[in-house]
Coordinates of C-alpha atoms and ligand atoms in Angstrom, one line a residue:
X67 CA -11.6 -11.4 19.6
X68 CA -10.3 -7.9 19.9
X69 CA -12.5 -4.9 20.4
X70 CA -11.9 -3.9 16.8
X71 CA -13.1 -7.3 15.7
X72 CA -16.2 -7.0 18.0
X73 CA -17.0 -3.5 16.3
X74 CA -16.3 -5.1 12.9
X75 CA -18.8 -8.0 13.7
X76 CA -21.6 -5.4 14.4
X77 CA -21.2 -3.3 11.5
X78 CA -24.6 -4.0 9.4
X79 CA -22.4 -3.6 6.1
X80 CA -20.8 -6.8 7.4
X81 CA -24.0 -9.0 7.7
X82 CA -24.8 -8.1 4.1
X83 CA -24.6 -11.4 1.5
X84 CA -22.5 -10.5 -1.5
X85 CA -24.6 -10.2 -4.4
X86 CA -21.6 -9.9 -7.0
X87 CA -18.9 -12.2 -8.4
X88 CA -15.7 -11.2 -9.6
X89 CA -14.0 -14.0 -11.9
X90 CA -10.3 -13.5 -12.9
X91 CA -9.0 -15.0 -16.0
X92 CA -5.1 -14.4 -16.1
X93 CA -4.4 -14.9 -19.6
X94 CA -3.2 -12.8 -22.4
X95 CA -2.0 -13.1 -25.9
X96 CA 0.9 -10.9 -25.0
X97 CA 1.8 -8.7 -22.3
X98 CA 1.2 -4.8 -22.9
X99 CA 4.4 -2.8 -21.9
X100 CA 2.5 -0.9 -19.0
X101 CA 0.7 -3.9 -17.5
X102 CA 1.5 -5.3 -13.9
X103 CA -1.8 -7.2 -13.9
X104 CA -1.7 -10.9 -12.9
X105 CA -1.8 -12.2 -16.5
X106 CA 0.1 -14.8 -18.3
X107 CA 0.7 -16.2 -21.9
X108 CA -0.4 -20.0 -21.7
X109 CA -1.3 -22.7 -23.8
X110 CA -4.7 -24.4 -23.9
X111 CA -3.6 -27.2 -21.4
X112 CA -2.8 -24.6 -18.8
X113 CA -6.0 -23.0 -19.6
X114 CA -8.1 -26.2 -19.0
X115 CA -6.3 -26.8 -15.5
X116 CA -7.0 -23.5 -14.4
X117 CA -10.8 -23.6 -15.4
X118 CA -10.9 -26.8 -13.3
X119 CA -9.3 -25.2 -10.4
X120 CA -11.5 -22.2 -10.7
X121 CA -14.5 -24.4 -10.4
X122 CA -13.1 -26.0 -7.3
X123 CA -12.7 -22.6 -5.9
X124 CA -16.0 -21.4 -6.7
X125 CA -17.5 -24.6 -5.0
X126 CA -15.4 -23.9 -1.7
X127 CA -17.0 -20.4 -1.7
X128 CA -20.4 -21.5 -2.2
X129 CA -20.2 -24.2 0.5
X130 CA -18.3 -21.9 2.6
X131 CA -20.9 -19.2 2.8
X132 CA -24.0 -21.1 1.8
X133 CA -23.6 -24.6 3.7
X134 CA -27.2 -25.2 3.5
X135 CA -26.9 -25.9 -0.1
X136 CA -28.7 -22.5 -1.2
X137 CA -28.0 -21.0 -4.6
X138 CA -26.8 -17.6 -4.2
X139 CA -28.2 -15.0 -6.1
X140 CA -25.8 -13.0 -8.3
X141 CA -26.9 -9.5 -9.1
X142 CA -23.6 -9.0 -11.1
X143 CA -20.8 -11.1 -12.4
X144 CA -17.8 -9.6 -14.0
X145 CA -15.0 -11.7 -15.8
X146 CA -11.9 -9.5 -15.7
X147 CA -8.1 -10.2 -16.7
X148 CA -6.0 -10.7 -18.4
X149 CA -8.0 -11.2 -21.3
X150 CA -11.2 -13.5 -20.4
X151 CA -12.0 -13.9 -24.2
X152 CA -8.7 -16.0 -25.0
X153 CA -10.4 -18.8 -22.9
X154 CA -11.4 -21.6 -25.3
X155 CA -14.8 -22.0 -25.8
X156 CA -14.8 -25.4 -24.4
X157 CA -13.6 -24.0 -20.9
X158 CA -16.2 -21.1 -21.1
X159 CA -18.9 -23.8 -21.4
X160 CA -17.8 -25.2 -18.3
X161 CA -17.7 -22.1 -16.2
X162 CA -21.3 -20.9 -17.5
X163 CA -22.9 -24.2 -16.9
X164 CA -21.3 -24.2 -13.5
X165 CA -22.7 -20.7 -12.4
X166 CA -26.1 -21.4 -14.0
X167 CA -26.3 -24.8 -12.0
X168 CA -24.5 -23.4 -8.5
X169 CA -25.8 -19.9 -8.3
X170 CA -29.0 -18.1 -9.1
X171 CA -28.2 -16.2 -12.6
X172 CA -30.8 -14.8 -14.7
X173 CA -31.4 -12.2 -17.4
X174 CA -31.4 -9.7 -14.7
X175 CA -28.0 -10.6 -13.7
X176 CA -25.5 -7.9 -15.4
X177 CA -22.9 -10.4 -16.4
X178 CA -19.9 -8.2 -18.1
X179 CA -16.8 -10.0 -19.8
X180 CA -13.6 -7.8 -20.5
X181 CA -12.2 -8.3 -24.1
X182 CA -9.6 -7.1 -26.0
X183 CA -10.5 -5.9 -29.6
X184 CA -9.4 -8.8 -32.1
X185 CA -10.1 -11.3 -29.6
X186 CA -13.5 -12.1 -30.5
X187 CA -15.4 -13.4 -33.7
X188 CA -19.0 -14.3 -34.6
X189 CA -18.9 -17.5 -32.8
X190 CA -17.2 -16.6 -29.5
X191 CA -19.7 -13.5 -29.4
X192 CA -22.8 -15.8 -30.0
X193 CA -21.8 -18.5 -27.5
X194 CA -21.0 -15.8 -24.7
X195 CA -24.8 -14.1 -25.5
X196 CA -26.1 -17.9 -25.0
X197 CA -24.4 -18.2 -21.5
X198 CA -26.0 -15.0 -20.5
X199 CA -23.2 -12.6 -21.1
X200 CA -24.8 -9.3 -21.6
X201 CA -22.2 -6.6 -21.2
X202 CA -18.8 -6.5 -23.0
X203 CA -16.0 -4.1 -22.1
X204 CA -13.5 -3.7 -24.8
X205 CA -9.9 -2.4 -23.9
X206 CA -9.4 -0.2 -27.0
X207 CA -7.0 2.4 -25.2
X208 CA -6.5 4.6 -28.1
X209 CA -7.5 5.1 -31.8
X210 CA -3.7 5.7 -32.7
X211 CA -1.9 2.9 -34.4
X212 CA 1.4 4.1 -33.3
X213 CA 0.4 4.7 -29.9
X214 CA -1.1 1.3 -29.8
X215 CA 2.2 -0.1 -31.0
X216 CA 4.0 2.1 -28.4
X217 CA 2.2 0.4 -25.6
X218 CA 2.5 -3.0 -26.5
X219 CA -1.3 -3.7 -27.7
X220 CA -1.7 -6.4 -30.1
X221 CA -4.7 -5.0 -31.9
X222 CA -5.2 -2.6 -34.5
X223 CA -7.7 0.3 -34.8
X224 CA -9.5 -1.5 -37.2
X225 CA -9.6 -4.5 -34.9
X226 CA -11.7 -1.9 -32.4
X227 CA -14.0 -1.2 -35.0
X228 CA -14.6 -4.6 -36.2
X229 CA -15.0 -6.0 -32.8
X230 CA -17.3 -3.4 -31.8
X231 CA -19.5 -3.9 -34.9
X232 CA -19.6 -7.7 -34.3
X233 CA -20.6 -7.0 -30.8
X234 CA -23.6 -5.0 -31.9
X235 CA -24.5 -7.2 -34.8
X236 CA -24.4 -10.1 -32.1
X237 CA -26.9 -8.1 -30.0
X238 CA -25.0 -6.8 -27.2
X239 CA -26.9 -3.8 -26.1
X240 CA -24.3 -2.8 -23.4
X241 CA -20.7 -2.1 -24.7
X242 CA -18.2 -0.3 -22.9
X243 CA -14.9 0.8 -24.1
X244 CA -11.6 1.5 -22.1
X245 CA -9.5 4.5 -23.3
X246 CA -6.0 5.8 -21.6
X247 CA -4.5 9.4 -21.6
X248 CA -1.1 10.2 -20.5
X249 CA 0.6 7.7 -23.2
X250 CA 4.3 8.1 -24.4
X251 CA 4.5 11.3 -26.5
X252 CA 0.6 11.3 -26.8
X253 CA -0.9 14.9 -27.7
X254 CA -4.1 16.5 -26.7
X255 CA -5.0 16.2 -30.4
X256 CA -4.6 12.5 -30.2
X257 CA -6.9 12.4 -27.0
X258 CA -9.4 14.5 -28.8
X259 CA -9.5 12.2 -31.9
X260 CA -9.6 9.0 -29.7
X261 CA -12.6 10.3 -27.8
X262 CA -14.1 11.6 -31.2
X263 CA -13.8 8.0 -32.7
X264 CA -15.0 6.2 -29.5
X265 CA -17.9 8.3 -29.1
X266 CA -19.0 7.8 -32.7
X267 CA -19.8 4.3 -32.0
X268 CA -22.6 5.5 -30.0
X269 CA -22.0 3.3 -27.0
X270 CA -23.6 3.8 -23.5
X271 CA -20.3 3.6 -21.6
X272 CA -16.7 4.7 -21.8
X273 CA -14.0 4.5 -19.2
X274 CA -11.0 6.5 -19.3
X275 CA -7.7 6.0 -17.6
X276 CA -4.4 8.0 -16.8
X277 CA -1.0 5.8 -17.5
X278 CA 0.6 4.9 -14.4
X279 CA 3.9 3.5 -14.5
X280 CA 4.0 0.2 -12.3
X281 CA 7.1 -1.0 -10.7
X282 CA 8.4 -4.3 -12.5
X283 CA 6.8 -3.1 -16.1
X284 CA 9.0 -2.6 -19.1
X285 CA 7.6 1.0 -19.1
X286 CA 8.9 1.2 -15.5
X287 CA 12.5 0.0 -16.8
X288 CA 12.4 2.5 -19.7
X289 CA 11.5 5.4 -17.7
X290 CA 14.4 4.7 -15.3
X291 CA 16.6 4.5 -18.4
X292 CA 15.3 7.6 -19.7
X293 CA 13.7 6.2 -22.6
X294 CA 10.1 7.0 -22.0
X295 CA 8.6 10.3 -23.0
X296 CA 5.6 10.6 -21.0
X297 CA 3.5 14.0 -21.2
X298 CA 4.3 16.6 -18.5
X299 CA 1.7 16.6 -15.5
X300 CA 0.0 19.7 -16.5
X301 CA -0.5 18.3 -20.1
X302 CA -1.9 15.3 -18.3
X303 CA -4.1 17.1 -16.4
X304 CA -5.5 19.1 -19.6
X305 CA -6.1 15.9 -21.4
X306 CA -8.3 14.5 -18.4
X307 CA -10.3 17.8 -18.5
X308 CA -10.6 17.7 -22.2
X309 CA -11.9 14.0 -22.0
X310 CA -14.4 15.0 -19.4
X311 CA -15.8 17.9 -21.6
X312 CA -16.2 15.9 -24.7
X313 CA -17.7 13.0 -23.2
X314 CA -20.0 14.9 -21.4
X315 CA -20.8 17.1 -24.6
X316 CA -21.8 13.5 -26.3
X317 CA -24.1 12.9 -23.5
X318 CA -22.0 10.6 -21.3
X319 CA -22.5 11.5 -17.7
X320 CA -19.4 11.6 -15.6
X321 CA -20.7 9.1 -12.9
X322 CA -17.1 8.3 -11.5
X323 CA -13.7 9.9 -11.6
X324 CA -12.8 7.5 -14.6
X325 CA -16.3 6.3 -15.7
X326 CA -18.8 8.0 -18.0
X327 CA -22.3 6.7 -19.2
X328 CA -25.6 7.5 -20.5
X329 CA -28.3 7.1 -17.9
X330 CA -29.1 3.7 -16.9
X331 CA -26.0 2.3 -18.4
X332 CA -23.5 2.5 -15.3
X333 CA -21.6 -0.7 -14.7
X334 CA -23.5 -2.0 -11.8
X335 CA -20.8 -4.5 -10.7
X336 CA -18.2 -1.7 -10.3
X337 CA -20.9 0.1 -8.4
X338 CA -20.7 -2.3 -5.7
X339 CA -17.2 -1.8 -5.1
X340 CA -17.8 2.0 -4.9
X341 CA -20.5 1.7 -2.6
X342 CA -18.3 -0.3 -0.6
X343 CA -20.7 -3.3 -0.6
X344 CA -19.4 -7.1 -0.5
X345 CA -18.5 -9.1 -3.2
X346 CA -17.1 -12.7 -3.9
X347 CA -14.1 -13.1 -5.9
X348 CA -12.5 -16.1 -7.4
X349 CA -9.2 -16.7 -9.5
X350 CA -5.5 -16.4 -9.3
X351 CA -4.5 -13.1 -7.6
X352 CA -8.5 -12.0 -7.3
X353 CA -9.6 -9.7 -4.2
X354 CA -12.8 -10.3 -2.6
X355 CA -14.7 -8.9 0.4
X356 CA -17.1 -10.9 2.4
X357 CA -18.7 -10.0 5.7
X358 CA -15.9 -8.3 7.7
X359 CA -13.2 -10.0 5.7
X360 CA -11.3 -8.7 2.7
X361 CA -9.2 -11.5 0.9
X362 CA -6.6 -11.9 -1.6
X363 CA -5.8 -15.0 -3.6
X364 CA -2.2 -16.2 -4.3
X365 CA -1.0 -15.0 -7.9
X366 CA 1.0 -18.0 -8.9
X367 CA -1.1 -20.3 -11.2
X368 CA 0.7 -23.2 -10.0
X369 CA 0.1 -22.6 -6.5
X370 CA -3.4 -21.7 -7.0
X371 CA -4.0 -25.2 -8.5
X372 CA -1.8 -26.9 -5.9
X373 CA -3.9 -25.6 -3.0
X374 CA -7.2 -26.2 -4.5
X375 CA -6.1 -29.7 -5.4
X376 CA -5.4 -30.2 -1.8
X377 CA -9.0 -28.7 -1.0
X378 CA -7.8 -25.5 0.6
X379 CA -8.8 -22.0 -0.5
X380 CA -6.2 -20.4 -2.4
X381 CA -5.6 -17.5 0.0
X382 CA -2.5 -15.2 0.0
X383 CA -3.9 -13.0 2.7
X384 CA -6.8 -12.6 4.8
X385 CA -7.5 -9.3 6.9
X386 CA -10.3 -8.3 9.1
X387 CA -11.7 -5.0 8.2
X388 CA -12.6 -3.0 11.3
X389 CA -15.8 -0.8 11.6
X390 CA -13.5 2.1 11.5
X391 CA -11.7 1.0 8.1
X392 CA -15.0 0.0 6.9
X393 CA -16.4 3.8 7.5
X394 CA -13.3 5.0 5.9
X395 CA -13.4 3.0 2.9
X396 CA -17.1 3.7 2.4
X397 CA -16.3 7.7 2.3
X398 CA -13.0 7.0 0.2
X399 CA -14.8 4.7 -2.5
X400 CA -18.2 7.0 -2.5
X401 CA -16.3 10.1 -3.2
X402 CA -15.0 8.9 -6.4
X403 CA -18.9 8.9 -7.7
X404 CA -20.9 11.8 -8.6
X405 CA -23.6 10.8 -6.4
X406 CA -21.0 11.3 -3.6
X407 CA -21.4 9.5 -0.4
X408 CA -24.9 9.1 0.5
X409 CA -25.8 10.0 4.3
X410 CA -28.6 7.4 4.5
X411 CA -26.7 4.6 3.0
X412 CA -23.7 5.6 5.0
X413 CA -25.8 5.3 8.2
X414 CA -27.7 2.1 7.3
X415 CA -24.3 0.3 6.5
X416 CA -22.4 1.5 9.6
X417 CA -25.0 2.1 12.5
X418 CA -23.2 5.6 12.8
X419 CA -24.2 9.1 11.0
X420 CA -21.6 10.4 8.7
X421 CA -21.2 13.5 10.4
X422 CA -20.7 12.1 13.6
X423 CA -18.0 9.9 12.3
X424 CA -16.4 12.6 10.0
X425 CA -17.6 16.0 10.7
X426 CA -14.2 17.3 11.9
X427 CA -12.9 16.5 8.3
X428 CA -15.8 17.3 6.4
X429 CA -16.4 20.8 7.7
X430 CA -12.9 22.5 6.9
X431 CA -13.4 20.8 3.4
X432 CA -16.6 22.4 2.8
X433 CA -15.3 25.6 4.0
X434 CA -12.6 25.2 1.5
X435 CA -14.9 24.6 -1.3
X436 CA -13.2 21.0 -1.8
X437 CA -16.2 19.1 -0.5
X438 CA -20.0 20.1 -1.2
X439 CA -22.9 19.0 1.2
X440 CA -26.7 18.6 1.0
X441 CA -29.1 17.1 3.2
X442 CA -28.3 13.6 2.1
X443 CA -24.8 13.4 0.8
X444 CA -21.2 15.1 0.5
X445 CA -19.6 15.0 -3.0
X446 CA -16.3 16.4 -4.4
X447 CA -17.2 19.3 -6.8
X448 CA -16.0 17.8 -10.4
X449 CA -13.8 20.6 -10.9
X450 CA -11.8 19.2 -8.2
X451 CA -11.6 15.6 -9.4
X452 CA -7.9 16.2 -10.0
X453 CA -7.4 16.8 -6.2
X454 CA -9.4 13.8 -5.3
X455 CA -6.6 11.8 -3.8
X456 CA -5.6 14.5 -1.8
X457 CA -9.1 15.2 -0.3
X458 CA -9.7 11.6 0.5
X459 CA -6.7 10.9 2.3
X460 CA -7.9 13.3 4.8
X461 CA -10.6 10.6 6.0
X462 CA -7.7 8.3 6.9
X463 CA -7.4 7.6 10.5
X464 CA -9.9 10.3 11.5
X465 CA -13.2 8.5 12.1
Ligands
SF4_164 S1 -4.5 -7.2 -22.4 FE1 -4.6 -5.9 -20.4 S2 -4.1 -7.5 -18.8 FE2 -3.3 -8.3 -20.9 S3 -1.5 -7.5 -20.9 FE3 -2.6 -5.8 -21.8 S4 -3.2 -4.5 -20.3 FE4 -2.2 -6.4 -19.2

């Protein structure tokens, strides 16, 4: 064990038992033009085999971390993808039965499922609710039909409306919508209209992301050949500011750089990440953080299945997080939040005061107005959210 491992083994954060579980469902009906997520178009047989492998992985995780047969308590479960709702109900039944049997899951568990508009109907929603799912996150992206086509989404604006209505009728009290800005030829007027339509549902949570062109996607190819016309940087920044203002006027507080919620509607699962707390993750390409290790699963469905058939965890990479890196992560992730980095939580997680670890970085940023500090926290003033990455990077390699 080297000295950094020794340090990491004593960070109190690394002794916490994860209470959150991410499950990756890597299937979609088709690929959106901007998407580099690990997702595939597949038939029911592939989805069945994947589900069986997933249960094997969850068994290995439970046995590895709870060898005495305890059923670990889960405060949050998040099914992401891909499009989890393209999984046939039979496979959902198997996964839900397994989770209830092998883990401690109850009504207090925040159980989120990502869904695409148009990928749900009465019976799917009714079943999900029966399983214990109590939060849905719909990828609406925009309320402009032409833009939906331009980014390769399969659903229509009517599908968004219908899916949200069905989810409300099915009794889901917690529904979130994802929106995007900076789309090809998108205008500020369009962004305003999409926010207005999203707000019109009266939901408790909305996430808003700027488009990023990722390598290997059709958008990357079209950008290279000059066929993708994205808004200029200034126009994109104006869109973000407009979104922030409109959502906050509608009563949705910006609690994170890309996330807005009514009080009490914040995504508890995602708060686990931003608080730099540990979480289990299962599924092809999923990333987890347990004790002092971050792990990444293999992306290939075939390799995933083969490794699990051989009784092996499907790990692509496993890396030790040193005490220093864990402190940097806590600051960088925490600064994404409106609540900022809590000094008491930092001390409890790392056994070192925030000022002691980063005082020489924090002070100059405060002097320039890029950070604000009070007795128990540091925060990025919301007017500087567009500079968040530049501010966060100052904390790397400095503790
Ligand atoms: S639905 Fe989501 S995961 Fe699937 S291709 Fe589109 S963006 Fe990617």
